[in-house]
Amino acid sequence: MKHLLSVDDLSADAIQQLFETAADMHDVQRREVKKLPALRGRTVVNMFFEDSTRTRSSFEIAGKWLSADVINVSAKGSSTSKGESLRDTVLTVCAMGVDGLVIRHPASGAALQVSEWVDASVVNAGDGTHEHPTQALLDAYTLQRRLGSLEGRHVAIVGDLTHSRVFRSNIQCLTRLGARVTVVAPPTLMPSGVGAWSAAAGFDTSYDLDDVLRRDGGPDAVMMLRVQRERMTGAYFPSPREYTVGYGLTRDRLAVLGPDVPICHPGPMNRGLEIAADAADAAQSVVLEQVSSGLAVRMAVLYHLLAGESEGGMA
Amino acid sequence: MPATTDETSPGTGPERADRTVLDARDISRALTRISHELLERNKGATDLVLLGLHTRGVPLARRIADKIATVEGAPVAVGELDVTMYRDDLRSQPTRRAHKTALPPGGIDRKVVVLVDDVLFSGRTIRAALDALADLGRPSAVRLAVLVDRGHRELPIRADHVGKNLPSALAERVSVRLSEVDGTDEVTIS
């Protein structure tokens, strides 16, 4: 496999192979010398046309710890702000002999489009409201480490589903690994056509978070999604307070969850909106673990895409 | 993305006419001798760390450690070393599956590290292992113990302790099988 554009590109076996490599990479984080020579001589460019702290830093450190030369290009300060097209910017950068291109862009499908323009391996680091495959991989990796296996486990994904690329990637990843998924959102933030999609992909939908948390002993893991104010152009809920009352992981709902139920959040968190500080800082919160897992998973992705001979790597 | 095998792995391809050069008892005797040589050279098991190289160096290191522990009456530190990321042929092969590197709790700083592998051939794996060690700490000395030395070195590397010197033609295939990995103990050449 040359690119990672969608979780759909990966079989369950390929995902588990990535996880095995990620586990090896995880050990590097505890070493005094956090460096492996696997990508020495390779050049990776992080092109971020949207703001990012976690993902960009994570990809940058992942590349550097594998000894790749990593360059960051952001929309602000790049030639795109002078009016250059995405295609020209990408081709210009790739003309410098780039091996890997990690791209985040506000347009859905941008990563796929870029992969058709360049010879470099392209990693989708988030394209609009479409996909964010490495986030889904790190979420599943974190939960698998916590729960032992995702086979038959019940995961509740809660929040702004309409605008969430993390949710779209996670649905594919979690169901592919055998998890049972229930997505919970207010009707205004539930994607249109979700009924047919859920039937095809095999996940459940609900508008009632309290019911999902209580029914059948509750979920084995809860994934809270950020309310994406920057993507919202309409009035999706009357007020932040009302959203929290209906769909936030409040102190009361935390009490309903068992103390061993992992709480995920892709970050950045809107504390007090979709997740209370008590839940974000609880012992069962794996938010920071997701960050360290993300580094290991991204190292694994870069290793599998760039270390071997061309067109080698994930089946 | 199946993991590729190296030159020391048993063939899984077409049947070859294998000649057994070491059976289970020969292997046990060779490891016993290596254990005693290590103890004699090191004047005991103090500060000794055995690091097995994946895949078959790991069980060999454990066997040597068990033999040393029997002789000395005290356990000896054992770890695992994966050199996949340090190989110089990463680019020319399909992506290799990395394995776990696990150092004993005391680490390797100021310890005598003995690298343990099944077959010493070109020396490139050991070169990679030396690079990997440099990223993990600073041993006071590094030594090399191998079950089989088949020659054809491409780098100035030699083993300190050899179970069996096995002159071989370049076209021949030396296969080490160990019960922990392959279900049986034998070294064959084909």
XYZ file of C-alpha atoms in Angstrom:
505
model
C 0.000 0.000 0.000
C 1.386 3.357 -0.964
C -1.005 5.793 0.738
C -3.154 5.971 3.835
C -6.199 7.966 2.794
C -9.004 6.131 4.544
C -9.479 3.407 7.132
C -11.291 1.639 4.317
C -7.841 1.046 2.760
C -6.943 -1.285 5.637
C -8.050 -4.835 6.317
C -8.498 -5.966 9.926
C -5.201 -7.885 9.615
C -3.380 -4.809 8.314
C -4.731 -2.795 11.239
C -3.490 -5.405 13.721
C -0.070 -5.456 12.029
C 0.071 -1.696 12.409
C -0.843 -2.073 16.073
C 1.932 -4.627 16.590
C 4.444 -2.228 15.083
C 2.979 0.610 17.144
C 3.521 -1.422 20.307
C 7.214 -1.736 19.386
C 7.348 1.995 18.668
C 5.701 2.721 22.011
C 8.791 1.370 23.757
C 10.945 3.989 22.020
C 9.116 6.728 23.938
C 10.595 5.383 27.164
C 14.165 5.249 25.876
C 16.822 7.779 26.639
C 17.687 7.964 22.934
C 14.288 8.330 21.246
C 15.522 7.638 17.758
C 15.375 4.822 15.245
C 17.225 4.977 11.915
C 14.469 3.354 9.825
C 13.626 6.437 7.716
C 17.100 7.952 7.486
C 17.357 9.681 4.122
C 13.597 9.983 3.672
C 11.893 13.365 3.617
C 8.397 13.907 4.982
C 6.438 17.131 4.557
C 3.570 17.984 6.864
C 1.179 20.228 4.931
C -1.488 21.578 7.251
C -4.091 23.859 5.763
C -6.026 23.855 9.049
C -4.934 24.633 12.592
C -3.561 21.688 14.506
C -1.450 21.115 17.598
C -1.759 17.415 18.375
C -1.763 15.842 14.935
C 0.919 18.013 13.407
C 3.248 17.734 16.404
C 2.602 14.023 16.523
C 3.453 13.470 12.849
C 6.487 15.724 13.175
C 7.880 13.881 16.190
C 6.987 10.514 14.653
C 8.973 11.331 11.521
C 11.909 12.726 13.485
C 12.073 9.767 15.854
C 12.315 7.546 12.783
C 15.197 9.772 11.559
C 13.301 11.222 8.587
C 13.852 14.836 7.602
C 10.563 16.535 8.456
C 9.420 19.864 7.089
C 6.253 21.672 8.119
C 4.238 23.759 5.689
C 1.157 25.557 6.953
C -1.408 27.490 4.951
C -0.627 30.661 6.827
C 2.657 31.880 5.454
C 2.652 29.516 2.469
C 2.174 30.496 -1.165
C -1.488 29.429 -0.986
C -2.109 32.605 0.971
C -0.820 34.430 -2.135
C -3.401 32.655 -4.255
C -1.450 29.603 -5.402
C -3.630 26.560 -6.013
C -3.364 23.466 -3.825
C -2.125 21.484 -6.815
C 0.693 23.917 -7.573
C 1.730 24.114 -3.926
C 1.806 20.329 -3.573
C 3.661 19.789 -6.856
C 6.178 22.473 -5.920
C 6.925 20.820 -2.602
C 7.114 17.352 -4.162
C 9.498 18.635 -6.840
C 12.009 18.961 -4.001
C 12.206 15.183 -3.740
C 9.710 14.459 -0.985
C 8.973 10.834 -0.070
C 5.990 11.334 2.214
C 3.267 13.948 2.319
C 1.096 14.275 5.409
C -1.821 16.511 4.524
C -4.658 18.132 6.406
C -7.130 20.199 4.426
C -10.601 21.661 5.041
C -11.948 20.112 1.821
C -13.269 16.548 2.016
C -11.436 14.379 -0.489
C -8.368 16.629 -0.644
C -5.967 13.862 0.387
C -7.262 11.500 -2.286
C -7.000 14.244 -4.891
C -3.427 15.067 -3.844
C -2.440 11.392 -4.000
C -3.396 11.390 -7.681
C -1.094 14.341 -8.389
C 2.121 13.190 -6.710
C 4.529 10.245 -6.587
C 5.063 10.596 -2.831
C 3.176 8.516 -0.285
C 0.242 10.534 1.025
C -1.144 10.276 4.546
C -4.535 11.811 5.206
C -4.273 13.781 8.450
C -7.870 14.966 8.186
C -9.806 16.141 5.151
C -12.823 18.305 5.914
C -15.637 16.283 7.423
C -14.582 13.124 5.579
C -11.895 11.086 7.367
C -9.046 11.163 9.857
C -7.659 7.626 9.650
C -4.709 7.915 12.027
C -6.992 9.313 14.739
C -9.275 6.309 14.379
C -6.301 3.959 14.450
C -4.908 5.520 17.614
C -8.338 5.476 19.277
C -8.783 1.787 18.492
C -5.186 1.034 19.518
C -5.699 2.809 22.863
C -8.974 0.992 23.529
C -7.537 -2.359 22.502
C -4.652 -1.909 24.936
C -7.145 -1.036 27.678
C -9.787 -3.654 26.923
C -7.581 -6.451 25.611
C -9.667 -6.874 22.477
C -12.365 -4.921 20.691
C -14.190 -8.040 19.522
C -17.749 -7.830 20.829
C -17.059 -4.726 22.922
C -19.634 -1.942 22.974
C -18.334 1.550 22.198
C -20.533 4.649 22.420
C -19.516 7.607 20.237
C -21.189 10.776 21.449
C -21.447 14.291 20.095
C -21.222 16.305 16.932
C -21.389 13.530 14.357
C -22.379 15.715 11.428
C -19.068 17.522 11.290
C -16.843 14.739 12.632
C -14.304 13.068 10.382
C -13.030 11.246 13.479
C -16.423 9.580 13.831
C -16.490 8.544 10.156
C -13.067 6.926 10.405
C -13.808 5.393 13.794
C -16.986 3.707 12.642
C -15.017 1.849 9.975
C -12.094 1.017 12.255
C -14.064 -0.135 15.294
C -16.587 -2.217 13.354
C -13.777 -3.772 11.307
C -12.155 -4.897 14.552
C -15.396 -6.460 15.753
C -16.694 -3.781 18.120
C -20.367 -2.941 18.479
C -20.843 0.807 18.094
C -23.702 3.071 19.145
C -23.560 6.664 18.001
C -25.377 9.271 20.061
C -26.162 12.834 19.028
C -28.943 15.377 19.024
C -31.062 15.101 15.858
C -29.498 18.275 14.470
C -25.983 16.796 14.720
C -26.860 13.328 13.446
C -25.724 13.037 9.798
C -28.504 12.938 7.219
C -29.063 9.486 5.764
C -27.551 7.859 8.859
C -30.282 5.218 8.864
C -29.220 3.559 5.636
C -25.562 4.013 6.528
C -25.923 2.453 9.981
C -27.786 -0.505 8.514
C -25.037 -1.067 5.942
C -22.108 -0.525 8.316
C -23.699 -2.280 11.279
C -23.877 0.358 13.990
C -26.723 1.642 16.141
C -27.968 5.203 16.538
C -29.601 6.918 19.487
C -30.705 10.381 20.540
C -30.756 9.448 24.237
C -27.349 9.361 25.917
C -28.702 8.435 29.347
C -30.470 5.429 27.899
C -27.308 4.244 26.121
C -25.248 4.626 29.309
C -27.720 2.560 31.357
C -29.009 -0.061 28.920
C -27.462 -3.577 29.106
C -24.886 -2.545 31.687
C -23.728 0.418 29.623
C -20.939 0.633 27.065
C -17.421 -0.776 27.494
C -15.941 2.522 26.330
C -17.175 6.045 25.658
C -15.787 8.329 22.984
C -16.760 11.964 23.361
C -16.454 14.181 20.285
C -15.677 17.855 20.221
C -18.449 20.291 19.399
C -16.927 21.882 16.314
C -18.007 25.461 16.511
C -15.669 26.435 13.656
C -17.576 24.217 11.198
C -21.019 25.246 12.357
C -22.861 27.776 10.295
C -26.342 27.218 11.704
C -28.062 26.911 15.072
C -27.646 23.224 15.852
C -28.659 23.526 19.489
C -30.267 26.356 21.470
C -27.353 26.967 23.828
C -24.143 25.334 25.030
C -25.821 24.689 28.375
C -28.638 22.786 26.708
C -26.132 20.672 24.770
C -24.304 19.791 27.976
C -27.528 18.815 29.731
C -28.508 16.496 26.876
C -25.222 15.155 25.572
C -22.307 16.195 27.760
C -20.349 13.720 29.870
C -21.291 15.431 33.116
C -20.347 14.481 36.649
C -23.682 12.673 37.042
C -23.190 10.639 33.876
C -19.620 9.852 34.941
C -21.086 8.307 38.094
C -23.308 6.098 35.938
C -20.287 4.798 34.009
C -18.277 2.135 35.752
C -14.841 3.257 36.976
C -13.181 0.915 34.481
C -14.894 2.304 31.383
C -12.288 4.221 29.332
C -13.249 7.744 28.304
C -11.769 8.899 24.993
C -11.699 12.316 23.431
C -9.726 13.164 20.287
C -9.035 16.663 21.567
C -8.997 19.538 21.794
C -11.610 19.327 24.558
C -14.287 21.912 25.229
C -14.256 21.415 28.997
C -17.667 22.051 30.456
C -19.397 21.643 27.092
C -19.116 18.068 25.799
C -17.012 16.805 28.714
C -16.894 17.908 32.348
C -13.519 18.513 33.950
C -14.225 15.635 36.377
C -14.581 13.256 33.436
C -11.632 14.672 31.478
C -9.355 14.304 34.496
C -10.789 11.023 35.833
C -8.514 8.032 36.291
C -10.456 6.251 33.549
C -9.841 9.078 31.069
C -7.416 7.959 28.354
C -7.106 11.352 26.671
C -3.371 11.715 27.272
C -2.814 8.035 26.589
C -4.417 8.667 23.197
C -1.748 11.294 22.533
C 1.161 8.972 23.316
C -0.563 6.146 21.430
C -1.020 8.525 18.520
C 2.702 9.048 18.295
C 3.343 5.296 18.253
C 0.618 4.667 15.670
C 1.875 7.440 13.401
C 5.412 6.101 13.660
C 4.028 2.725 12.617
C 2.146 4.259 9.682
C 5.194 6.190 8.433
C 7.374 3.107 8.892
C 5.051 0.871 6.883
C 4.565 3.418 4.115
C 8.133 4.648 3.750
C 10.677 2.189 5.184
C 10.464 -0.667 2.707
C 10.931 -0.822 -1.010
C 8.365 1.115 -3.036
C 4.911 -0.457 -3.084
C 5.874 -2.705 -0.147
C 4.119 -2.450 3.159
C 0.635 -3.050 4.326
C -1.469 -5.666 2.613
C 2.298 -7.491 4.541
C 3.814 -10.804 5.503
C 7.070 -10.500 7.411
C 10.007 -11.520 5.279
C 12.401 -14.135 6.556
C 16.144 -13.732 6.738
C 18.817 -16.057 5.470
C 18.849 -18.060 8.676
C 15.216 -19.000 8.711
C 14.130 -22.465 7.812
C 12.915 -22.748 4.265
C 9.207 -22.903 3.744
C 9.506 -23.248 0.012
C 10.071 -26.375 -2.029
C 11.570 -29.433 -0.328
C 15.366 -29.512 -0.347
C 17.751 -32.357 0.420
C 18.713 -31.303 3.956
C 21.784 -32.645 5.747
C 21.617 -32.452 9.517
C 24.817 -31.012 10.960
C 23.640 -30.558 14.568
C 20.887 -32.511 16.296
C 19.197 -31.626 19.583
C 21.957 -33.128 21.726
C 24.693 -31.429 19.680
C 22.937 -28.089 20.118
C 22.597 -28.623 23.862
C 26.270 -29.541 24.173
C 27.336 -26.527 22.120
C 25.287 -24.186 24.301
C 26.681 -25.786 27.458
C 30.205 -25.173 26.193
C 29.393 -21.577 25.252
C 27.916 -21.046 28.731
C 31.098 -22.255 30.393
C 33.270 -20.200 28.028
C 31.240 -17.095 28.871
C 31.608 -17.690 32.598
C 35.324 -18.350 32.283
C 35.921 -15.282 30.137
C 33.800 -13.068 32.380
C 35.099 -14.599 35.627
C 31.529 -15.374 36.709
C 28.099 -14.053 35.858
C 28.489 -10.651 37.504
C 27.310 -7.770 35.300
C 26.566 -10.186 32.472
C 23.591 -9.432 30.205
C 22.569 -11.833 27.452
C 20.672 -10.196 24.591
C 19.060 -12.564 22.123
C 18.620 -11.300 18.572
C 15.200 -11.939 17.066
C 14.026 -14.441 16.125
C 16.020 -17.508 17.156
C 18.685 -15.716 19.147
C 16.089 -15.056 21.852
C 15.431 -18.677 22.868
C 19.153 -19.420 22.521
C 19.954 -16.605 24.961
C 17.379 -17.972 27.404
C 18.845 -21.474 27.169
C 22.360 -20.168 27.802
C 21.062 -18.112 30.730
C 19.424 -21.209 32.221
C 22.647 -23.174 31.900
C 24.674 -20.362 33.495
C 22.129 -20.077 36.310
C 22.455 -23.803 36.967
C 26.228 -23.558 37.190
C 26.364 -20.326 39.180
C 23.275 -20.870 41.318
C 21.961 -17.391 40.512
C 19.901 -15.986 37.637
C 21.579 -14.046 34.833
C 19.954 -11.059 33.097
C 18.394 -11.816 29.695
C 16.834 -9.497 27.157
C 15.670 -9.323 23.559
C 17.075 -7.106 20.843
C 15.342 -6.293 17.577
C 17.547 -4.845 14.854
C 14.921 -4.474 12.111
C 15.049 -0.669 12.138
C 18.849 -0.723 11.965
C 19.226 -3.028 8.973
C 21.012 -1.619 5.944
C 18.704 -3.418 3.510
C 15.392 -1.922 4.685
C 14.961 -0.099 1.385
C 15.564 -3.112 -0.809
C 13.007 -5.399 0.851
C 9.287 -5.292 1.510
C 8.593 -3.696 4.874
C 9.826 -5.982 7.616
C 7.831 -6.598 10.749
C 9.660 -5.189 13.749
C 9.872 -7.178 16.969
C 10.089 -6.223 20.588
C 13.274 -4.945 22.185
C 13.220 -5.731 25.896
C 16.142 -4.946 28.151
C 16.459 -6.487 31.607
C 15.495 -4.158 34.492
C 19.111 -3.158 35.189
C 19.635 -1.989 31.593
C 22.958 -2.433 29.803
C 25.020 0.519 31.043
C 28.382 -0.644 32.375
C 27.378 -4.273 31.804
C 29.067 -6.931 29.706
C 26.546 -7.531 26.949
C 26.654 -10.802 25.061
C 24.765 -10.714 21.778
C 23.338 -14.148 21.021
C 22.280 -15.216 17.543
C 21.691 -18.440 15.691
C 23.810 -17.998 12.539
C 26.691 -15.635 11.853
C 26.863 -15.040 8.118
C 27.593 -11.678 6.466
C 27.930 -9.852 9.791
C 25.372 -7.220 8.790
C 22.864 -8.250 11.438
C 25.529 -7.884 14.117
C 26.543 -4.493 12.712
C 22.913 -3.443 13.027
C 22.830 -4.851 16.569
C 25.865 -2.777 17.557
C 24.110 0.338 16.246
C 20.959 -0.586 18.167
C 22.986 -1.084 21.352
C 24.527 2.366 21.011
C 21.006 3.856 21.169
C 20.135 1.867 24.265
C 23.115 2.492 26.499
C 26.839 2.051 26.946
C 27.935 -1.453 27.862
C 31.420 -1.886 29.295
C 32.005 -4.598 26.685
C 30.055 -6.316 23.920
C 30.657 -9.924 22.949
C 29.087 -12.212 20.405
C 27.944 -15.791 20.835
C 26.511 -17.716 17.893
C 25.323 -21.274 17.478
C 26.713 -21.538 13.931
C 29.351 -19.547 12.059
C 28.934 -20.281 8.362
C 31.536 -17.808 7.102
C 31.181 -15.403 4.141
C 31.699 -12.302 6.241
C 31.146 -8.954 4.504
C 32.216 -6.856 7.475
C 35.127 -7.063 9.950
C 33.088 -8.862 12.595
C 33.889 -12.106 14.406
C 32.221 -14.170 17.090
C 33.767 -14.633 20.530
C 31.936 -17.885 21.167
C 30.902 -20.299 18.416
C 28.866 -23.471 18.810
C 29.960 -24.873 15.474
C 32.085 -23.534 12.644
C 30.317 -24.660 9.505
C 32.183 -23.919 6.265
C 29.525 -23.539 3.593
C 29.132 -22.554 -0.013
C 27.393 -19.269 -0.640
C 24.597 -21.034 -2.502
C 23.920 -23.391 0.387
C 21.231 -22.675 2.937
C 21.863 -23.105 6.643
C 18.666 -23.540 8.631
C 18.439 -23.456 12.405
C 15.290 -24.876 13.947
C 14.611 -24.525 17.647
C 11.825 -26.186 19.598
C 10.568 -22.860 21.016
C 9.973 -21.497 17.505
C 9.879 -24.463 15.145
C 8.930 -27.395 17.342
C 12.248 -29.209 16.894
C 15.972 -28.730 17.549
C 18.296 -29.143 14.576
C 20.695 -27.359 12.263
C 20.595 -28.420 8.631
C 22.437 -27.430 5.489
C 20.990 -27.824 2.016
